[in-house]
PDB file of C-alpha atoms in Angstrom:
ATOM      1  CA  MET A 162      20.274  25.797 -25.342  1.00  0.00           C
ATOM      2  CA  ASN A 163      22.133  22.323 -25.236  1.00  0.00           C
ATOM      3  CA  ARG A 164      22.450  22.701 -21.594  1.00  0.00           C
ATOM      4  CA  ILE A 165      18.701  23.450 -21.019  1.00  0.00           C
ATOM      5  CA  LEU A 166      17.751  20.029 -23.154  1.00  0.00           C
ATOM      6  CA  LEU A 167      20.307  18.054 -21.241  1.00  0.00           C
ATOM      7  CA  LYS A 168      18.681  19.227 -17.879  1.00  0.00           C
ATOM      8  CA  LYS A 169      15.333  18.314 -19.280  1.00  0.00           C
ATOM      9  CA  TYR A 170      16.615  14.870 -20.363  1.00  0.00           C
ATOM     10  CA  TYR A 171      18.145  14.206 -16.851  1.00  0.00           C
ATOM     11  CA  PHE A 172      14.941  15.353 -15.260  1.00  0.00           C
ATOM     12  CA  LEU A 173      12.584  13.063 -17.408  1.00  0.00           C
ATOM     13  CA  LEU A 174      15.238  10.130 -16.731  1.00  0.00           C
ATOM     14  CA  PHE A 175      14.928  10.815 -13.137  1.00  0.00           C
ATOM     15  CA  VAL A 176      11.089  10.828 -13.083  1.00  0.00           C
ATOM     16  CA  ALA A 177      11.044   7.435 -15.204  1.00  0.00           C
ATOM     17  CA  VAL A 178      13.412   5.827 -12.421  1.00  0.00           C
ATOM     18  CA  ILE A 179      11.054   7.045  -9.779  1.00  0.00           C
ATOM     19  CA  MET A 180       8.136   5.605 -11.534  1.00  0.00           C
ATOM     20  CA  LEU A 181       9.866   2.309 -12.225  1.00  0.00           C
ATOM     21  CA  PHE A 182      11.028   1.937  -8.561  1.00  0.00           C
ATOM     22  CA  SER A 183       7.458   2.876  -7.212  1.00  0.00           C
ATOM     23  CA  ALA A 184       5.779   0.246  -9.550  1.00  0.00           C
ATOM     24  CA  GLY A 185       8.364  -2.373  -8.448  1.00  0.00           C
ATOM     25  CA  CYS A 186       7.279  -1.588  -4.726  1.00  0.00           C
ATOM     26  CA  LYS A 187       3.607  -2.346  -5.661  1.00  0.00           C
ATOM     27  CA  SER A 188       4.531  -5.697  -6.725  1.00  0.00           C
ATOM     28  CA  ASN A 189       5.388  -6.765  -3.267  1.00  0.00           C
ATOM     29  CA  GLU A 190       1.641  -6.961  -2.520  1.00  0.00           C
ATOM     30  CA  VAL A 191       0.630 -10.572  -1.630  1.00  0.00           C
ATOM     31  CA  LYS A 192      -1.270 -12.058  -4.556  1.00  0.00           C
ATOM     32  CA  PRO A 193      -2.609 -15.574  -3.740  1.00  0.00           C
ATOM     33  CA  ALA A 194      -2.500 -18.238  -6.397  1.00  0.00           C
ATOM     34  CA  GLU A 195      -6.151 -19.228  -5.747  1.00  0.00           C
ATOM     35  CA  SER A 196      -9.191 -16.842  -5.373  1.00  0.00           C
ATOM     36  CA  PRO A 197     -11.236 -17.181  -2.330  1.00  0.00           C
ATOM     37  CA  GLU A 198     -14.036 -18.916  -4.549  1.00  0.00           C
ATOM     38  CA  ASP A 199     -11.537 -21.507  -5.618  1.00  0.00           C
ATOM     39  CA  VAL A 200     -10.457 -22.045  -2.082  1.00  0.00           C
ATOM     40  CA  VAL A 201     -13.917 -22.710  -0.927  1.00  0.00           C
ATOM     41  CA  LYS A 202     -14.780 -25.227  -3.848  1.00  0.00           C
ATOM     42  CA  LYS A 203     -11.676 -27.015  -3.230  1.00  0.00           C
ATOM     43  CA  PHE A 204     -12.311 -27.320   0.706  1.00  0.00           C
ATOM     44  CA  TYR A 205     -15.881 -28.785   0.170  1.00  0.00           C
ATOM     45  CA  ALA A 206     -14.458 -31.032  -2.506  1.00  0.00           C
ATOM     46  CA  TYR A 207     -11.979 -32.511  -0.116  1.00  0.00           C
ATOM     47  CA  ILE A 208     -14.600 -32.897   2.674  1.00  0.00           C
ATOM     48  CA  LYS A 209     -17.080 -34.446   0.177  1.00  0.00           C
ATOM     49  CA  GLU A 210     -14.450 -36.987  -0.791  1.00  0.00           C
ATOM     50  CA  GLY A 211     -13.552 -37.770   2.891  1.00  0.00           C
ATOM     51  CA  GLY A 212     -10.563 -40.097   3.867  1.00  0.00           C
ATOM     52  CA  PRO A 213      -7.672 -39.219   5.901  1.00  0.00           C
ATOM     53  CA  THR A 214      -5.571 -37.762   3.281  1.00  0.00           C
ATOM     54  CA  THR A 215      -8.159 -35.278   1.794  1.00  0.00           C
ATOM     55  CA  LEU A 216      -9.584 -34.481   5.154  1.00  0.00           C
ATOM     56  CA  ASN A 217      -5.910 -33.379   6.141  1.00  0.00           C
ATOM     57  CA  GLU A 218      -5.698 -31.269   3.011  1.00  0.00           C
ATOM     58  CA  ALA A 219      -8.851 -29.685   3.925  1.00  0.00           C
ATOM     59  CA  TYR A 220      -7.702 -28.987   7.578  1.00  0.00           C
ATOM     60  CA  ARG A 221      -4.642 -27.344   5.906  1.00  0.00           C
ATOM     61  CA  MET A 222      -6.781 -25.008   4.239  1.00  0.00           C
ATOM     62  CA  CYS A 223      -8.006 -23.538   7.506  1.00  0.00           C
ATOM     63  CA  ASP A 224      -6.689 -20.707   9.687  1.00  0.00           C
ATOM     64  CA  LEU A 225      -4.569 -22.519  12.076  1.00  0.00           C
ATOM     65  CA  ARG A 226      -3.398 -19.855  14.298  1.00  0.00           C
ATOM     66  CA  PRO A 227      -2.313 -21.442  17.540  1.00  0.00           C
ATOM     67  CA  GLY A 228      -5.452 -22.387  19.561  1.00  0.00           C
ATOM     68  CA  THR A 229      -7.875 -21.807  16.913  1.00  0.00           C
ATOM     69  CA  LEU A 230      -8.598 -25.328  15.649  1.00  0.00           C
ATOM     70  CA  GLU A 231      -7.566 -28.743  16.645  1.00  0.00           C
ATOM     71  CA  GLU A 232      -7.365 -31.298  13.754  1.00  0.00           C
ATOM     72  CA  GLY A 233      -9.102 -34.074  15.645  1.00  0.00           C
ATOM     73  CA  ARG A 234     -12.046 -31.784  16.482  1.00  0.00           C
ATOM     74  CA  PHE A 235     -11.997 -30.455  12.626  1.00  0.00           C
ATOM     75  CA  LYS A 236     -12.198 -33.948  11.434  1.00  0.00           C
ATOM     76  CA  ASP A 237     -14.885 -35.074  13.960  1.00  0.00           C
ATOM     77  CA  THR A 238     -17.028 -32.036  12.670  1.00  0.00           C
ATOM     78  CA  VAL A 239     -16.581 -32.218   9.031  1.00  0.00           C
ATOM     79  CA  SER A 240     -17.102 -36.145   9.042  1.00  0.00           C
ATOM     80  CA  LYS A 241     -20.574 -35.447  10.040  1.00  0.00           C
ATOM     81  CA  TYR A 242     -21.301 -33.346   6.849  1.00  0.00           C
ATOM     82  CA  PRO A 243     -23.765 -35.186   4.603  1.00  0.00           C
ATOM     83  CA  LYS A 244     -21.832 -36.828   1.749  1.00  0.00           C
ATOM     84  CA  ASP A 245     -24.526 -35.459  -0.822  1.00  0.00           C
ATOM     85  CA  LEU A 246     -23.842 -31.852   0.242  1.00  0.00           C
ATOM     86  CA  GLU A 247     -23.691 -29.617  -2.687  1.00  0.00           C
ATOM     87  CA  VAL A 248     -22.171 -26.098  -2.405  1.00  0.00           C
ATOM     88  CA  LYS A 249     -22.996 -23.224  -4.545  1.00  0.00           C
ATOM     89  CA  ILE A 250     -20.833 -19.904  -4.584  1.00  0.00           C
ATOM     90  CA  LEU A 251     -23.337 -16.827  -4.635  1.00  0.00           C
ATOM     91  CA  GLY A 252     -20.737 -14.065  -4.307  1.00  0.00           C
ATOM     92  CA  THR A 253     -17.539 -12.907  -2.773  1.00  0.00           C
ATOM     93  CA  THR A 254     -16.510  -9.577  -1.133  1.00  0.00           C
ATOM     94  CA  ILE A 255     -12.878  -8.934  -0.436  1.00  0.00           C
ATOM     95  CA  ASP A 256     -11.732  -6.218   2.177  1.00  0.00           C
ATOM     96  CA  GLU A 257      -7.939  -5.590   1.127  1.00  0.00           C
ATOM     97  CA  LYS A 258      -7.444  -3.523   4.043  1.00  0.00           C
ATOM     98  CA  LYS A 259      -8.307  -6.148   6.622  1.00  0.00           C
ATOM     99  CA  ASN A 260      -7.050  -9.024   4.364  1.00  0.00           C
ATOM    100  CA  ILE A 261     -10.510 -10.691   4.642  1.00  0.00           C
ATOM    101  CA  ALA A 262     -12.695 -12.378   2.104  1.00  0.00           C
ATOM    102  CA  VAL A 263     -16.331 -13.291   2.533  1.00  0.00           C
ATOM    103  CA  VAL A 264     -17.644 -15.974   0.263  1.00  0.00           C
ATOM    104  CA  SER A 265     -21.477 -16.280   0.101  1.00  0.00           C
ATOM    105  CA  ILE A 266     -22.467 -19.817  -0.382  1.00  0.00           C
ATOM    106  CA  GLU A 267     -25.541 -21.853  -0.647  1.00  0.00           C
ATOM    107  CA  CYS A 268     -25.718 -25.536   0.638  1.00  0.00           C
ATOM    108  CA  ARG A 269     -28.072 -28.020  -0.569  1.00  0.00           C
ATOM    109  CA  THR A 270     -28.755 -31.471   0.726  1.00  0.00           C
ATOM    110  CA  ALA A 271     -31.421 -34.025   0.878  1.00  0.00           C
ATOM    111  CA  SER A 272     -33.984 -33.574   3.560  1.00  0.00           C
ATOM    112  CA  SER A 273     -34.978 -36.599   5.738  1.00  0.00           C
ATOM    113  CA  PHE A 274     -38.617 -35.529   5.095  1.00  0.00           C
ATOM    114  CA  GLY A 275     -37.972 -36.023   1.287  1.00  0.00           C
ATOM    115  CA  GLY A 276     -36.871 -33.457  -1.317  1.00  0.00           C
ATOM    116  CA  TYR A 277     -33.967 -31.096  -0.685  1.00  0.00           C
ATOM    117  CA  MET A 278     -32.971 -28.557   2.042  1.00  0.00           C
ATOM    118  CA  THR A 279     -31.122 -25.352   0.982  1.00  0.00           C
ATOM    119  CA  THR A 280     -29.487 -22.902   3.446  1.00  0.00           C
ATOM    120  CA  SER A 281     -27.342 -19.786   2.699  1.00  0.00           C
ATOM    121  CA  THR A 282     -24.490 -18.556   4.742  1.00  0.00           C
ATOM    122  CA  ASP A 283     -21.296 -16.571   4.638  1.00  0.00           C
ATOM    123  CA  LEU A 284     -17.854 -17.910   4.914  1.00  0.00           C
ATOM    124  CA  ASN A 285     -14.993 -15.960   6.151  1.00  0.00           C
ATOM    125  CA  LEU A 286     -11.170 -16.507   4.743  1.00  0.00           C
ATOM    126  CA  SER A 287      -8.227 -14.568   5.812  1.00  0.00           C
ATOM    127  CA  LEU A 288      -5.271 -13.794   3.860  1.00  0.00           C
ATOM    128  CA  ASP A 289      -2.033 -15.741   5.005  1.00  0.00           C
ATOM    129  CA  LYS A 290       0.666 -13.388   3.822  1.00  0.00           C
ATOM    130  CA  GLU A 291       3.537 -15.787   4.393  1.00  0.00           C
ATOM    131  CA  GLU A 292       1.864 -18.881   2.397  1.00  0.00           C
ATOM    132  CA  LYS A 293       0.235 -16.231   0.059  1.00  0.00           C
ATOM    133  CA  ALA A 294      -3.086 -18.337   0.442  1.00  0.00           C
ATOM    134  CA  TRP A 295      -6.531 -17.676   1.631  1.00  0.00           C
ATOM    135  CA  LYS A 296      -7.338 -19.500   4.760  1.00  0.00           C
ATOM    136  CA  ILE A 297     -10.914 -20.681   5.931  1.00  0.00           C
ATOM    137  CA  ASP A 298     -12.068 -19.179   9.339  1.00  0.00           C
ATOM    138  CA  PHE A 299     -13.379 -22.407  10.267  1.00  0.00           C
ATOM    139  CA  VAL A 300     -14.073 -21.211  14.029  1.00  0.00           C
ATOM    140  CA  GLY A 301     -15.390 -17.907  13.119  1.00  0.00           C
ATOM    141  CA  ASP A 302     -12.825 -15.590  14.537  1.00  0.00           C
ATOM    142  CA  THR A 303     -12.886 -12.939  11.958  1.00  0.00           C
ATOM    143  CA  TYR A 304     -16.778 -12.754  11.957  1.00  0.00           C
ATOM    144  CA  GLU A 305     -16.948  -9.699  14.311  1.00  0.00           C
ATOM    145  CA  GLU A 306     -14.421  -7.979  12.155  1.00  0.00           C
ATOM    146  CA  THR A 307     -16.667  -8.176   9.126  1.00  0.00           C
ATOM    147  CA  PRO A 308     -19.188  -5.707   8.616  1.00  0.00           C
ATOM    148  CA  ALA A 309     -22.861  -6.986   8.341  1.00  0.00           C
ATOM    149  CA  SER A 310     -23.205  -5.212   5.037  1.00  0.00           C
ATOM    150  CA  TYR A 311     -20.889  -7.920   3.363  1.00  0.00           C
ATOM    151  CA  GLY A 312     -22.583 -10.899   1.819  1.00  0.00           C
ATOM    152  CA  ALA A 313     -23.684 -12.044  -1.758  1.00  0.00           C
ATOM    153  CA  GLY A 314     -22.675  -9.783  -4.653  1.00  0.00           C
ATOM    154  CA  GLY A 315     -19.411  -7.562  -4.247  1.00  0.00           C
ATOM    155  CA  LYS A 316     -16.126  -8.101  -5.858  1.00  0.00           C
TER     156      LYS A 316
END
């Protein structure tokens, strides 16, 4: 009788060890410190502030795979953004299989005709596993990978 209880005890111990090991393997997943929404908010805050230091920080938040975005071109482009640009997050969808997030934003700026002009767009971000951070796809490399059904709402 004791031998049967001992075998059950060892079996339960073995199952517990396997469960702990498999739980430890899941913790190797990449968990960025900031959400895609936080990255987008910070990115536009840097651009709005302007200046060489903050524009450099905004540039570093972009997907900088070789050949995707030159710093001079980036700074030239964002320096033309209106200083009164307001960005509102509408929603986010994350595709964990492709490591892509789509943040739907609404941009509001003063119109030269008086009043305000509002536009909506989707901004793609890719997960940089080495830096454990979301990176903005400033040149649109991941837009073809993203299903058209993505957009406002979602996760």
